[in-house]
XYZ file of C-alpha atoms in Angstrom:
753
model
C -32.570 2.864 -83.157
C -33.926 5.337 -80.408
C -35.315 8.659 -82.041
C -35.686 9.902 -78.673
C -34.509 9.112 -75.217
C -35.584 9.827 -71.508
C -32.696 11.279 -69.806
C -31.900 12.109 -65.933
C -30.012 14.975 -65.449
C -27.342 15.816 -63.004
C -27.950 18.144 -60.045
C -31.408 17.844 -60.143
C -33.592 18.839 -57.063
C -35.617 15.728 -55.585
C -38.856 17.509 -56.931
C -37.492 17.951 -60.450
C -35.706 14.725 -60.617
C -37.799 12.807 -63.477
C -36.605 11.725 -66.991
C -36.762 14.517 -69.764
C -37.107 13.753 -73.432
C -34.368 14.555 -75.949
C -34.122 13.979 -79.615
C -31.233 11.994 -80.723
C -29.212 13.320 -83.977
C -29.234 10.472 -86.693
C -25.324 10.221 -86.454
C -25.667 9.514 -82.725
C -28.322 6.912 -83.146
C -25.912 3.860 -83.224
C -24.145 5.060 -80.021
C -26.895 5.610 -77.751
C -28.394 2.975 -75.489
C -29.967 2.243 -71.907
C -27.183 3.107 -69.641
C -25.429 5.704 -71.836
C -23.883 8.793 -70.349
C -24.859 11.854 -72.119
C -24.410 15.614 -72.394
C -27.812 17.511 -72.529
C -29.011 21.190 -73.000
C -31.021 21.792 -69.774
C -33.212 24.521 -68.956
C -33.613 28.005 -70.133
C -30.130 28.877 -71.351
C -29.679 25.289 -72.668
C -26.652 25.043 -70.438
C -24.588 21.687 -70.846
C -25.350 19.309 -67.964
C -24.494 15.506 -67.576
C -27.260 12.817 -67.915
C -27.857 9.323 -68.226
C -30.340 7.437 -70.564
C -32.650 5.747 -68.607
C -35.532 5.245 -71.159
C -35.340 4.569 -75.011
C -38.539 4.997 -77.182
C -39.351 5.264 -80.925
C -42.017 7.745 -80.815
C -41.606 10.236 -83.648
C -40.055 13.507 -82.127
C -42.169 16.783 -82.104
C -40.607 20.034 -82.950
C -39.836 21.376 -79.875
C -37.323 18.754 -78.589
C -33.675 19.635 -77.756
C -31.073 17.410 -79.375
C -28.390 15.646 -77.216
C -24.963 17.574 -77.365
C -22.882 14.232 -77.117
C -22.842 10.672 -76.026
C -20.060 8.937 -74.134
C -18.657 5.583 -76.184
C -20.555 2.525 -75.477
C -17.541 0.990 -73.145
C -18.964 3.705 -70.542
C -22.310 2.385 -70.678
C -23.942 1.156 -67.450
C -24.532 -2.635 -67.463
C -28.201 -3.804 -67.038
C -27.519 -4.780 -63.552
C -25.991 -1.455 -62.551
C -28.996 0.218 -64.108
C -31.404 -1.785 -61.984
C -29.171 -0.592 -58.920
C -29.677 2.937 -59.973
C -33.458 2.346 -59.777
C -33.142 0.556 -56.826
C -31.117 3.100 -55.008
C -33.498 6.054 -56.169
C -36.680 3.869 -54.687
C -34.964 2.999 -51.395
C -32.938 5.876 -50.477
C -34.749 8.955 -51.713
C -31.505 10.236 -53.877
C -31.833 11.414 -57.381
C -30.961 9.292 -60.211
C -27.865 11.079 -61.047
C -26.642 10.529 -57.213
C -27.444 6.977 -57.684
C -25.423 6.911 -60.953
C -22.300 8.623 -59.419
C -22.456 6.157 -56.393
C -22.335 3.137 -58.712
C -19.523 4.110 -60.770
C -16.175 5.352 -59.740
C -15.022 8.968 -60.152
C -12.481 7.917 -62.954
C -15.158 6.277 -65.164
C -17.418 9.510 -65.162
C -17.626 12.318 -67.488
C -17.712 16.126 -67.261
C -18.987 18.970 -69.633
C -16.111 20.369 -71.672
C -15.751 22.702 -74.902
C -14.584 21.209 -78.175
C -11.530 22.587 -79.839
C -13.691 25.091 -81.349
C -14.387 26.670 -78.151
C -18.139 26.628 -78.690
C -19.374 23.140 -79.075
C -20.112 21.468 -75.862
C -18.831 17.804 -75.470
C -18.046 14.982 -72.758
C -14.683 14.853 -71.445
C -13.333 11.919 -69.186
C -12.809 12.875 -65.602
C -9.486 10.921 -66.158
C -7.732 10.264 -69.367
C -7.758 6.677 -70.252
C -4.342 5.110 -69.747
C -3.514 2.516 -72.488
C -0.464 0.940 -73.705
C 0.948 -0.843 -77.021
C 0.212 -4.399 -77.305
C 1.831 -6.711 -80.144
C 0.678 -10.126 -81.622
C 2.146 -12.089 -84.258
C 0.446 -12.220 -87.469
C 2.923 -13.309 -89.999
C 6.149 -15.253 -90.224
C 9.694 -13.611 -90.332
C 11.542 -13.806 -93.752
C 15.016 -15.178 -93.974
C 16.188 -12.422 -96.263
C 17.505 -9.734 -95.566
C 18.881 -11.763 -92.316
C 16.744 -11.229 -89.320
C 18.522 -9.673 -86.402
C 19.138 -11.671 -82.989
C 16.672 -9.234 -81.259
C 13.743 -9.752 -84.160
C 14.202 -13.563 -83.536
C 13.814 -13.189 -79.793
C 10.837 -10.842 -80.432
C 8.995 -13.502 -82.544
C 9.821 -16.370 -80.218
C 8.333 -14.424 -77.418
C 5.291 -13.425 -79.239
C 4.654 -17.176 -80.519
C 3.673 -17.862 -76.827
C 0.895 -15.123 -77.194
C 0.051 -11.556 -77.273
C 2.401 -9.264 -74.876
C 2.372 -5.419 -73.989
C 5.138 -3.168 -74.700
C 6.258 -3.064 -71.129
C 6.420 -6.875 -71.025
C 8.525 -6.972 -74.293
C 11.027 -4.072 -73.104
C 11.615 -6.141 -69.645
C 13.022 -9.009 -72.216
C 15.383 -6.233 -73.762
C 13.282 -5.776 -76.715
C 12.976 -2.089 -77.989
C 10.203 -0.159 -79.492
C 12.294 0.350 -82.579
C 12.395 -3.353 -83.103
C 8.762 -3.837 -82.942
C 7.987 -0.847 -85.001
C 10.460 -2.515 -87.700
C 8.379 -5.888 -87.252
C 4.957 -4.102 -87.747
C 6.311 -2.387 -90.947
C 7.310 -5.829 -92.406
C 3.811 -7.024 -91.550
C 5.132 -9.725 -89.133
C 3.783 -8.272 -86.123
C 0.470 -6.289 -85.345
C 0.059 -3.440 -82.721
C -2.937 -2.524 -80.872
C -3.970 -0.299 -77.961
C -5.153 -2.049 -74.979
C -5.775 -0.589 -71.305
C -3.092 -0.614 -69.019
C -3.638 -3.016 -66.387
C -2.038 -2.688 -62.826
C -1.815 -5.848 -60.863
C -1.765 -3.551 -57.592
C -0.327 -6.221 -55.198
C 2.007 -8.260 -57.478
C 4.600 -8.636 -54.876
C 2.402 -11.028 -53.065
C 3.563 -14.450 -53.704
C 1.099 -17.375 -54.968
C 0.923 -20.114 -52.122
C -0.889 -23.055 -53.641
C -1.149 -25.415 -50.315
C -4.531 -26.936 -49.852
C -6.812 -25.398 -47.289
C -7.164 -27.523 -44.085
C -10.274 -26.996 -41.861
C -10.688 -28.299 -38.531
C -13.691 -30.610 -37.900
C -15.691 -27.540 -36.831
C -15.000 -25.455 -39.855
C -15.536 -28.312 -42.105
C -19.122 -28.697 -40.597
C -19.685 -24.820 -41.009
C -18.498 -25.229 -44.561
C -20.660 -28.492 -45.137
C -23.857 -26.226 -43.809
C -23.189 -23.706 -46.124
C -22.260 -25.491 -49.226
C -25.819 -26.276 -50.456
C -26.903 -22.691 -50.514
C -23.864 -22.072 -52.751
C -24.403 -24.718 -55.094
C -27.761 -24.330 -56.238
C -28.867 -20.964 -58.231
C -31.518 -19.972 -55.914
C -30.690 -16.841 -53.630
C -29.838 -17.923 -50.032
C -28.545 -15.904 -47.040
C -26.484 -17.177 -44.108
C -24.907 -15.722 -40.736
C -21.666 -17.353 -39.888
C -21.247 -16.581 -36.044
C -17.953 -17.570 -34.896
C -16.159 -16.305 -31.816
C -13.043 -14.098 -32.386
C -10.176 -16.168 -33.687
C -12.462 -19.147 -34.719
C -10.851 -18.877 -38.392
C -13.829 -17.533 -40.297
C -11.422 -16.527 -43.032
C -10.452 -20.161 -44.004
C -14.237 -20.935 -44.532
C -14.512 -18.042 -46.800
C -11.544 -19.075 -48.668
C -12.733 -22.827 -49.128
C -16.271 -21.361 -50.164
C -14.736 -18.847 -52.616
C -12.696 -22.084 -54.257
C -15.759 -23.848 -54.440
C -17.490 -20.660 -56.113
C -14.945 -20.363 -58.561
C -15.140 -24.290 -59.288
C -18.610 -23.616 -60.212
C -17.724 -21.160 -62.921
C -19.060 -18.298 -60.831
C -17.498 -15.030 -59.161
C -17.185 -14.047 -55.640
C -17.701 -10.243 -54.044
C -15.975 -9.705 -50.466
C -16.866 -6.820 -48.374
C -14.748 -5.733 -45.412
C -15.758 -2.640 -43.149
C -12.477 -0.807 -42.839
C -9.574 -0.047 -45.296
C -7.306 -0.917 -42.368
C -8.728 -4.424 -42.735
C -8.255 -4.650 -46.557
C -4.440 -5.593 -46.485
C -4.944 -8.758 -44.439
C -7.756 -9.998 -46.694
C -6.463 -8.854 -49.867
C -3.189 -10.791 -48.839
C -5.159 -14.136 -48.118
C -7.003 -13.613 -51.387
C -4.126 -12.752 -53.588
C -1.799 -15.461 -52.177
C -4.520 -17.860 -52.841
C -6.230 -16.823 -56.151
C -3.442 -14.430 -57.779
C -4.352 -12.013 -60.300
C -7.803 -12.783 -60.772
C -8.511 -10.878 -57.604
C -9.473 -6.886 -58.099
C -9.566 -4.281 -55.179
C -11.865 -1.384 -54.853
C -11.460 0.931 -51.974
C -11.090 4.752 -51.353
C -7.192 4.483 -50.365
C -6.555 3.756 -54.048
C -5.920 6.889 -56.070
C -8.620 7.569 -58.891
C -6.426 5.713 -61.752
C -5.755 2.688 -59.791
C -9.365 2.554 -58.854
C -10.672 2.898 -62.401
C -7.968 0.653 -63.802
C -9.335 -2.152 -61.280
C -12.863 -1.185 -62.171
C -12.026 -1.483 -65.986
C -10.677 -4.873 -65.208
C -13.897 -6.199 -63.486
C -16.120 -4.814 -66.005
C -13.904 -6.526 -69.049
C -14.171 -9.741 -67.132
C -10.731 -9.869 -65.994
C -11.582 -10.640 -62.202
C -13.100 -13.457 -60.573
C -13.133 -12.039 -57.020
C -13.764 -8.429 -55.915
C -12.474 -7.368 -52.497
C -13.013 -4.027 -50.960
C -14.994 -1.586 -48.504
C -18.605 -0.383 -48.822
C -18.581 0.886 -52.409
C -17.299 -2.428 -53.901
C -20.821 -3.573 -53.511
C -21.395 -1.946 -57.003
C -18.554 -3.753 -58.665
C -19.692 -4.658 -62.167
C -19.324 -8.163 -61.580
C -21.351 -10.507 -63.606
C -22.697 -13.821 -62.371
C -22.010 -13.697 -58.650
C -22.347 -16.714 -56.987
C -21.105 -15.747 -53.625
C -21.257 -12.172 -51.363
C -19.461 -12.116 -48.217
C -19.841 -9.189 -45.725
C -17.234 -9.683 -43.071
C -17.916 -8.015 -39.494
C -21.289 -7.323 -40.992
C -22.389 -5.151 -37.839
C -20.131 -2.306 -38.640
C -21.767 1.083 -39.034
C -19.105 1.647 -41.948
C -21.458 -0.346 -44.199
C -23.955 2.448 -44.100
C -23.243 5.481 -46.203
C -23.404 9.014 -44.698
C -24.180 10.910 -47.930
C -26.489 10.555 -50.578
C -27.584 8.031 -51.457
C -27.794 6.909 -47.959
C -27.769 3.103 -48.555
C -26.451 0.217 -46.667
C -24.190 -2.280 -48.157
C -26.128 -5.161 -46.800
C -29.283 -4.130 -48.466
C -27.608 -3.434 -51.678
C -25.851 -6.965 -51.703
C -29.129 -8.743 -50.650
C -30.656 -7.310 -54.034
C -27.779 -8.577 -55.745
C -27.755 -11.784 -54.431
C -31.474 -12.038 -55.235
C -30.829 -11.151 -58.980
C -27.947 -13.522 -59.296
C -29.147 -16.180 -57.185
C -26.333 -16.156 -55.074
C -25.313 -17.021 -51.381
C -25.190 -13.855 -49.254
C -22.922 -14.771 -46.178
C -22.919 -12.330 -43.461
C -19.985 -13.132 -40.928
C -19.250 -11.720 -37.130
C -18.295 -12.595 -33.790
C -20.791 -10.029 -32.531
C -23.451 -10.220 -35.168
C -25.908 -7.144 -35.219
C -28.879 -7.634 -33.186
C -31.212 -7.701 -36.354
C -29.098 -10.218 -38.208
C -29.090 -12.495 -35.176
C -32.845 -12.111 -34.570
C -33.504 -12.984 -38.334
C -31.474 -16.228 -37.755
C -33.304 -17.196 -34.715
C -36.546 -16.846 -36.513
C -35.436 -18.976 -39.539
C -35.387 -16.175 -42.065
C -31.680 -16.676 -42.252
C -29.260 -19.845 -42.038
C -27.286 -19.660 -38.767
C -23.961 -21.443 -38.640
C -21.947 -21.223 -35.642
C -18.177 -21.500 -34.937
C -17.771 -21.970 -31.053
C -14.006 -22.648 -30.618
C -10.823 -20.751 -31.259
C -8.620 -21.913 -34.308
C -6.006 -24.471 -32.814
C -7.943 -24.584 -29.875
C -6.593 -21.865 -27.814
C -8.573 -20.542 -24.882
C -10.429 -17.065 -25.160
C -8.460 -14.329 -23.070
C -9.121 -13.955 -19.581
C -10.265 -10.241 -18.689
C -9.757 -8.026 -15.777
C -11.907 -4.751 -15.169
C -10.072 -2.033 -13.342
C -12.228 0.620 -11.807
C -10.324 3.966 -12.632
C -12.239 5.819 -9.734
C -10.204 3.674 -7.201
C -6.888 4.381 -9.080
C -7.717 8.124 -8.694
C -8.496 7.747 -5.044
C -5.194 6.150 -4.675
C -3.279 9.032 -5.940
C -2.601 7.467 -9.740
C -3.488 10.581 -11.882
C -2.412 8.859 -15.252
C -4.788 7.131 -17.701
C -2.653 4.004 -17.744
C -3.641 2.134 -14.587
C -1.052 0.489 -12.129
C -2.586 -2.884 -13.252
C -2.196 -1.934 -16.938
C 1.356 -0.706 -16.181
C 2.269 -3.977 -14.610
C 0.834 -6.194 -17.368
C 2.574 -4.271 -20.110
C 5.774 -4.514 -18.365
C 5.547 -8.097 -18.061
C 4.542 -8.485 -21.594
C 7.526 -6.406 -22.699
C 9.849 -8.387 -20.510
C 8.709 -11.752 -22.013
C 9.101 -10.245 -25.576
C 5.300 -10.081 -26.509
C 3.304 -7.509 -28.170
C 0.446 -5.301 -26.800
C -2.311 -3.699 -28.549
C -4.128 -0.491 -26.644
C -7.609 0.541 -27.879
C -8.433 4.440 -27.135
C -11.497 5.962 -28.767
C -10.255 9.551 -29.143
C -7.615 10.764 -31.439
C -5.573 14.049 -30.494
C -3.791 14.944 -27.408
C -5.891 16.183 -24.717
C -9.505 16.008 -25.367
C -10.778 19.610 -24.438
C -10.172 22.878 -22.339
C -12.375 23.859 -19.434
C -12.611 26.737 -17.694
C -11.414 26.659 -14.066
C -13.633 29.442 -12.954
C -17.379 29.040 -15.010
C -16.580 25.409 -15.975
C -17.393 26.281 -19.499
C -15.740 23.700 -22.193
C -14.089 25.607 -24.971
C -16.298 24.813 -28.248
C -15.712 25.261 -31.921
C -16.915 28.683 -32.948
C -18.789 27.246 -35.740
C -19.919 23.756 -34.442
C -21.510 22.747 -30.690
C -18.635 20.216 -29.964
C -15.461 20.738 -28.054
C -11.956 21.566 -29.708
C -9.608 18.856 -29.387
C -5.936 19.707 -28.828
C -3.314 18.201 -31.228
C 0.413 18.289 -29.827
C 2.080 17.880 -32.935
C 0.842 21.099 -34.584
C 0.343 22.911 -30.998
C -3.166 23.854 -32.074
C -6.800 23.032 -31.319
C -8.636 21.556 -33.912
C -12.469 20.822 -34.551
C -12.949 17.062 -35.527
C -16.215 18.172 -37.640
C -15.515 21.014 -39.602
C -11.611 21.362 -39.411
C -11.590 24.829 -37.708
C -8.217 25.768 -36.136
C -7.271 27.746 -33.149
C -3.640 28.401 -33.348
C -1.957 29.028 -30.640
C -4.329 27.443 -28.110
C -6.070 30.065 -25.913
C -4.931 30.168 -22.188
C -7.999 32.088 -21.048
C -11.462 31.335 -21.326
C -13.573 33.405 -24.013
C -16.796 33.534 -21.884
C -15.357 34.692 -18.387
C -11.484 35.391 -18.760
C -10.866 32.827 -16.446
C -7.916 30.080 -16.771
C -8.322 27.470 -19.344
C -7.278 23.791 -18.117
C -6.492 21.192 -20.498
C -7.887 17.625 -19.507
C -8.958 14.443 -21.008
C -6.934 11.877 -23.121
C -6.393 11.173 -26.689
C -4.011 8.889 -28.738
C -1.202 11.367 -29.012
C -1.135 11.705 -25.112
C -1.205 8.019 -24.774
C 1.730 7.774 -26.894
C 3.602 10.141 -24.720
C 2.483 8.564 -21.406
C 3.825 5.179 -22.656
C 7.078 6.631 -23.641
C 7.414 8.051 -20.163
C 6.567 4.729 -18.503
C 8.366 2.483 -20.811
C 11.217 4.491 -22.390
C 12.714 1.296 -24.201
C 9.659 0.154 -25.814
C 8.640 1.033 -29.292
C 5.343 2.667 -29.867
C 3.179 2.943 -32.937
C 0.200 5.160 -33.071
C -2.816 4.205 -35.386
C -5.177 6.845 -35.929
C -6.649 8.921 -38.714
C -3.683 11.288 -38.116
C -1.052 8.779 -38.355
C -2.614 6.942 -41.220
C -3.496 9.813 -43.496
C -1.011 8.965 -46.169
C -1.540 6.585 -48.993
C -0.844 2.627 -48.021
C -0.156 3.798 -44.432
C -2.158 1.398 -42.885
C -0.512 -1.709 -44.736
C 2.979 -0.134 -44.020
C 2.373 0.350 -40.142
C 0.786 -2.983 -39.677
C 3.307 -4.993 -41.543
C 5.982 -3.204 -39.369
C 3.999 -4.249 -36.444
C 3.726 -7.840 -37.638
C 7.564 -7.998 -38.137
C 7.870 -7.105 -34.408
C 9.441 -3.580 -35.351
C 7.138 -2.138 -32.557
C 6.149 -3.495 -29.117
C 2.956 -1.373 -28.223
C 0.138 -0.493 -30.576
C -2.145 2.302 -29.320
C -4.914 3.310 -31.783
C -8.519 4.294 -32.382
C -11.252 1.791 -33.480
C -9.316 0.691 -36.442
C -7.152 -1.447 -34.245
C -10.113 -3.373 -32.724
C -11.065 -5.723 -35.559
C -10.082 -8.305 -37.885
C -6.450 -8.189 -37.242
C -4.287 -11.063 -36.569
C -0.749 -11.012 -34.918
C 0.930 -13.945 -33.312
C 2.797 -12.271 -30.822
C -0.164 -9.934 -29.383
C -0.788 -11.421 -25.846
C -2.049 -8.368 -24.184
C -5.027 -6.069 -25.076
C -6.086 -3.052 -23.086
C -9.157 -0.595 -23.409
C -8.548 2.750 -22.307
C -11.216 5.129 -23.201
C -14.671 3.394 -23.572
C -16.806 5.121 -20.974
C -17.840 7.787 -23.557
C -19.217 5.358 -25.954
C -21.329 3.612 -23.014
C -23.113 6.905 -22.643
C -23.516 7.779 -26.276
C -26.823 8.689 -27.871
C -28.448 6.520 -30.257
C -30.361 2.938 -29.587
C -27.199 1.168 -30.886
C -24.890 2.417 -28.107
C -24.779 -0.782 -26.087
C -24.438 -2.882 -29.077
C -21.564 -0.907 -30.370
C -19.749 -1.052 -26.992
C -20.336 -4.840 -26.692
C -19.029 -5.502 -30.184
C -15.974 -3.203 -30.017
C -14.816 -4.825 -26.617
C -15.404 -8.229 -27.701
C -13.452 -7.582 -30.940
C -10.458 -5.911 -29.564
C -10.327 -8.484 -26.549
C -10.304 -11.022 -29.328
C -7.090 -9.598 -30.962
C -5.204 -11.243 -27.991
C -3.775 -14.772 -27.607
C -4.560 -15.976 -31.048
C -1.457 -18.211 -31.533
C 0.259 -20.436 -29.030
C 0.381 -17.942 -25.896
C -2.862 -17.405 -23.881
C -4.089 -13.917 -24.064
C -4.900 -11.428 -21.313
C -6.916 -7.984 -21.582
C -7.682 -5.248 -18.979
C -10.723 -2.797 -19.515
C -10.214 0.378 -17.673
C -13.870 2.168 -16.782
C -15.373 4.465 -14.176
C -18.490 2.017 -14.110
C -16.963 -1.428 -13.236
C -20.197 -3.024 -12.696
C -21.822 -2.182 -15.957
C -23.464 -5.316 -17.552
C -22.398 -4.553 -21.112
C -19.058 -4.408 -19.929
C -19.098 -7.485 -17.970
C -20.914 -9.547 -20.798
C -18.227 -8.397 -23.332
C -15.330 -9.383 -20.878
C -16.956 -13.063 -20.634
C -17.517 -12.857 -24.607
C -21.027 -13.935 -23.612
C -22.866 -12.585 -26.751
C -26.014 -14.875 -26.277
C -26.543 -13.387 -23.055
C -25.995 -9.933 -24.331
C -28.292 -10.556 -27.243
C -31.185 -11.780 -24.895
C -30.686 -8.448 -22.961
C -30.581 -6.341 -26.033
C -33.737 -7.936 -27.753
C -35.876 -7.288 -24.715
C -34.618 -3.676 -24.571
C -35.524 -3.148 -28.211
C -38.877 -4.922 -27.989
C -39.790 -2.827 -24.942
C -38.505 0.558 -26.513
C -39.866 -0.401 -29.900
C -36.503 -0.137 -32.095
C -35.301 -2.081 -34.884
C -35.751 -5.332 -35.656
C -39.217 -4.664 -34.293
C -39.896 -1.550 -36.414
C -38.111 0.561 -39.199
C -36.385 3.612 -38.070
C -36.208 6.700 -40.284
C -34.418 9.945 -39.242
C -35.228 13.098 -41.256
C -32.878 15.519 -40.959
C -32.730 19.519 -41.213
C -29.923 21.798 -41.335
C -29.718 25.500 -42.170
C -27.740 28.809 -40.822
C -30.834 30.228 -38.794
C -31.784 28.026 -35.930
C -35.387 29.329 -35.852
C -35.894 28.623 -39.603
C -34.746 25.385 -39.205
C -37.061 24.334 -36.220
C -39.790 26.041 -38.326
C -39.006 24.078 -41.450
C -38.546 20.721 -39.441
C -42.264 21.340 -37.605
C -43.592 22.060 -41.009
C -42.442 18.723 -42.473
C -43.814 16.947 -39.416
C -47.282 18.771 -40.200
C -47.079 17.884 -43.878
C -46.234 14.047 -43.041
C -48.959 13.856 -40.702
C -51.538 15.387 -43.088
C -50.534 12.941 -45.757
C -50.409 10.056 -43.290
C -54.236 10.787 -42.199
C -55.128 9.723 -45.551
C -54.001 6.305 -44.762
C -55.005 5.538 -41.356
C -54.061 1.894 -41.377
C -50.327 2.766 -41.736
C -48.625 2.349 -38.457
C -46.369 5.548 -37.741
C -44.887 7.017 -34.589
C -43.409 10.337 -35.103
C -40.930 11.839 -32.466
C -39.698 15.293 -32.544
C -38.791 17.709 -34.047
C -35.770 17.784 -31.579
C -32.231 19.333 -32.182
C -29.461 16.965 -33.683
C -27.346 15.132 -31.314
C -24.804 17.708 -32.327
C -26.632 21.062 -32.591
C -24.634 23.044 -34.915
C -21.926 21.705 -37.516
C -19.879 24.301 -39.660
C -22.205 27.118 -38.845
C -25.347 25.042 -39.749
C -27.927 24.281 -37.249
C -29.515 20.754 -37.219
C -32.835 19.531 -36.332
C -34.132 15.795 -36.667
C -37.687 13.970 -36.752
C -37.361 10.291 -35.675
C -40.209 8.266 -37.342
C -40.834 4.607 -36.188
C -42.301 3.068 -39.170
C -42.839 -0.274 -41.270
C -39.979 0.296 -43.752
C -42.117 -0.831 -46.887
C -43.048 0.681 -50.068
C -45.974 2.288 -48.718
C -44.111 4.261 -46.051
C -41.387 5.379 -48.736
C -44.025 6.624 -50.821
C -45.481 8.830 -48.038
C -41.951 10.362 -47.417
C -41.632 10.812 -51.158
C -44.961 12.798 -51.212
C -44.042 14.902 -48.199
C -40.763 15.775 -49.558
C -42.399 16.864 -52.902
C -44.766 19.202 -50.809
C -41.914 20.535 -48.890
C -40.019 21.442 -51.815
C -43.268 23.126 -53.220
C -43.362 25.356 -50.522
C -39.944 26.490 -51.183
C -38.818 25.349 -47.860
C -35.325 23.884 -48.895
C -33.906 27.397 -48.964
C -34.694 27.739 -45.278
C -33.453 24.223 -44.305
C -32.171 21.195 -46.573
C -33.579 18.028 -45.850
C -31.959 14.562 -45.671
C -34.024 11.242 -45.220
C -31.999 8.460 -43.923
C -33.591 5.001 -43.721
C -30.524 3.257 -42.247
C -29.615 5.674 -39.404
C -28.888 4.696 -35.647
C -31.099 7.452 -34.847
C -28.059 9.685 -34.134
C -28.009 12.464 -36.916
C-alpha cells in the first residue's frame, strides 16, 4: 500500500508542473492507486487543489509531508492506457499534466473541491451527481401461502428471465410497492446500478447482409490482413466522393467484432455524426456508444461510463472520442481525415490522428484514414510506402461524377446582375425545382452582409476589441464580432473615423436565404450555419427534414459540404469561395480543393446525374479547375512540388509559438525575447536543423483586446526539438515574461495563429 504518492496538481504553470509528494493517511491507503483523482493541500495557505496520482512509492514519509485531503472512489480511477495518454499529451503538446487529464476524461467524470457538512473539512465532489436507478433480481422462490397476488406472480415471471431495472418493471405495470413487498419477503433483491441511456434507441435494427461491389470487396480484402493480425498497421482508403467508403467501414467493423475486438470511429463534425450513428446503430444496435460535444454533460458521462464498464463495442464521435476508455481496440477509423477539426485549438493542442496512431500502436490495431481528398501529408506517406494505400475509383452504383461549370462573377457584374446568385445558377436552380429535385448551396460566411465600409475614407468598420470586420446579422438587427462576441446595436450609419456614410456590402448565409426567397418564392429554403444549428439536436432534426424533402434548397456554411448523402440532390452551387483562395496559411489551397471536391460530391449520388456550379472572380485559378475536374492526383503533384520548394510539411515539422497580451509593445518584446532564448539554446546543439521566422503579428492582430504575435519554426518534429522548446519555455517563465504575454506552443498548426 502506498505511504506516499506523487501528485500532479491543477492550475500549475508550465514551469511548476511537476509531481509533488504527499503522505497518505492509513485509512486512505486502500483507495489510493495510480490514476486516482485526489484533493490536496497546496502552497503556503494549504488551499485545496485538485490533483491526479501519477506515481506511488513505498519510501517512509519524512515529517514535513502534507497529507491528502480526500481520494475519489476507484471507479473514477484513470485506466492504465488513459494514464499513458496523459504522459503522451504532456510530452507531445506542451500542456500541463492536469490539462491532459481534463482532456482525457469528460467533464461529468471530473471532481471539484468542496467542503464537508461540517463546513471545514475539504472534500471531493463530483462535477455531476451520479444517476443511478434500482435494479431487481430474483434470489428466492415465492411461497404459496399467503396466496401471491397476480402482480407478484407477474413480477417473478419477468425476473426469472434475468435482472431488470425499476423502469423496465414499471413499463410492465409492476409498481415499486409490489417490488418492495417481494424484497421484504426475501424473494427479490434490489441493488443500485448506473442509469444507462440508449440515446438513439428509436433507430430500428436492420440485419440485412452488407453487399459490396467488386471494387469495395477488393478494398476490404486488401485491408483485412492488417485487421486480423495483432501488430499495428496504418492504411489510407482514398475513394472518390460517393464511392461507398462507409460500407467498407461497416464490413471491417463487423469482422473486428467477430474477432472479439472493439472499434473506434471518428468523424470531423457534429453534423456528420447523425448519419454515421444511424448506420452503426441500425447495424450493431445498443453496443454503440456516442461521444461528442452536442450531448449534454449527463448524457456524455453516462455514455462514457458505459464504455468504461465494457458495455460498448463501438464508439463513434468527434475529436474528443479518441480518448474513449475502450479496451482491446482492433480498428480505428478516421473519416475525412484531412479536416482541421481533428486538431485541438486549446490546451492540450493535440491532433486526433496522432493520438489515434499512439493508441493503435499500443493495441496492435489497424488505423484506417479515409477521404476523397486526403491531406497532402497522408497521401505522401502512402506514396512512399509508410502507409498502405487502398483506392476506390468508381462511384457506388456506377454513377458518373457530377459535371461542373465555373461562372465568372466579374462578367455577371459587367452584364448588370448585382446579385450574388448568378444567372446561370438561377436557371439551374429553377430547372431543378421544376423537376422536383433538391439543391445544396455552399457559402463560406454566416451572417447577413459581411461588412460595413465608409463611402468616403474606404475604412472598414472593425470590432473595437479585435482587428476584424464586424458582421451584420439581420435577425437581431445588430453588428456582431465572430471572434469575441461584441455587439453594436443598432448598427451605425456613419463612419467612426471620418463621419462619412457607411455602406453595407458583402454576402452571408442570411442574405443568401433572402435572395433565394425573392427569386423563388415557392421554394422552401433551409439555412444551416452556426446560428441556425445552435440548439441541441438541431443538426439531426434539420438534416432529417431535408432528407424527407420538406425543403427544396439547403444553403449553409462548411457543415453542408461533407459526408452528407441525399438521394434527390442533383445540383450543388458554390457561392463564396474566393475569400478562402486568398487566405493565409500554407494549407489554403488544400482546404479549397478539399471543400469544393467534397461539396460537388454531394450531387448526383443516386439515380440522376449531378451538376455543380462554382461562382468565382478568378475563373482560371488552377485549384478551382482541378477541383471541378475532381482530379486529386494532379492537384497532389502540384501541391507537393510547392511544399517541397517552400519547405513545408511533410518535408519539415511546423511549430507555431503564439504570444498574446493587452500591450502591443510588450507582446512584441516578449516574442523577440523568446526567439533570442530559443536561439541561445539551439546554439548548444548546432546539428539540430531549425529555421525561425518572425516574430510577426498574428494573422488577426488583435482578438478581445489582446494583441497577438507569432514565431513560426520549421524544424524536425522529434523529441530533441520538443526538449529544446521545453527548456526555452522554462527560461521564459523564469524571466517572469508570461505576465507580459501568455505563450502557447502548437505543433499541429497550419501556421495561422
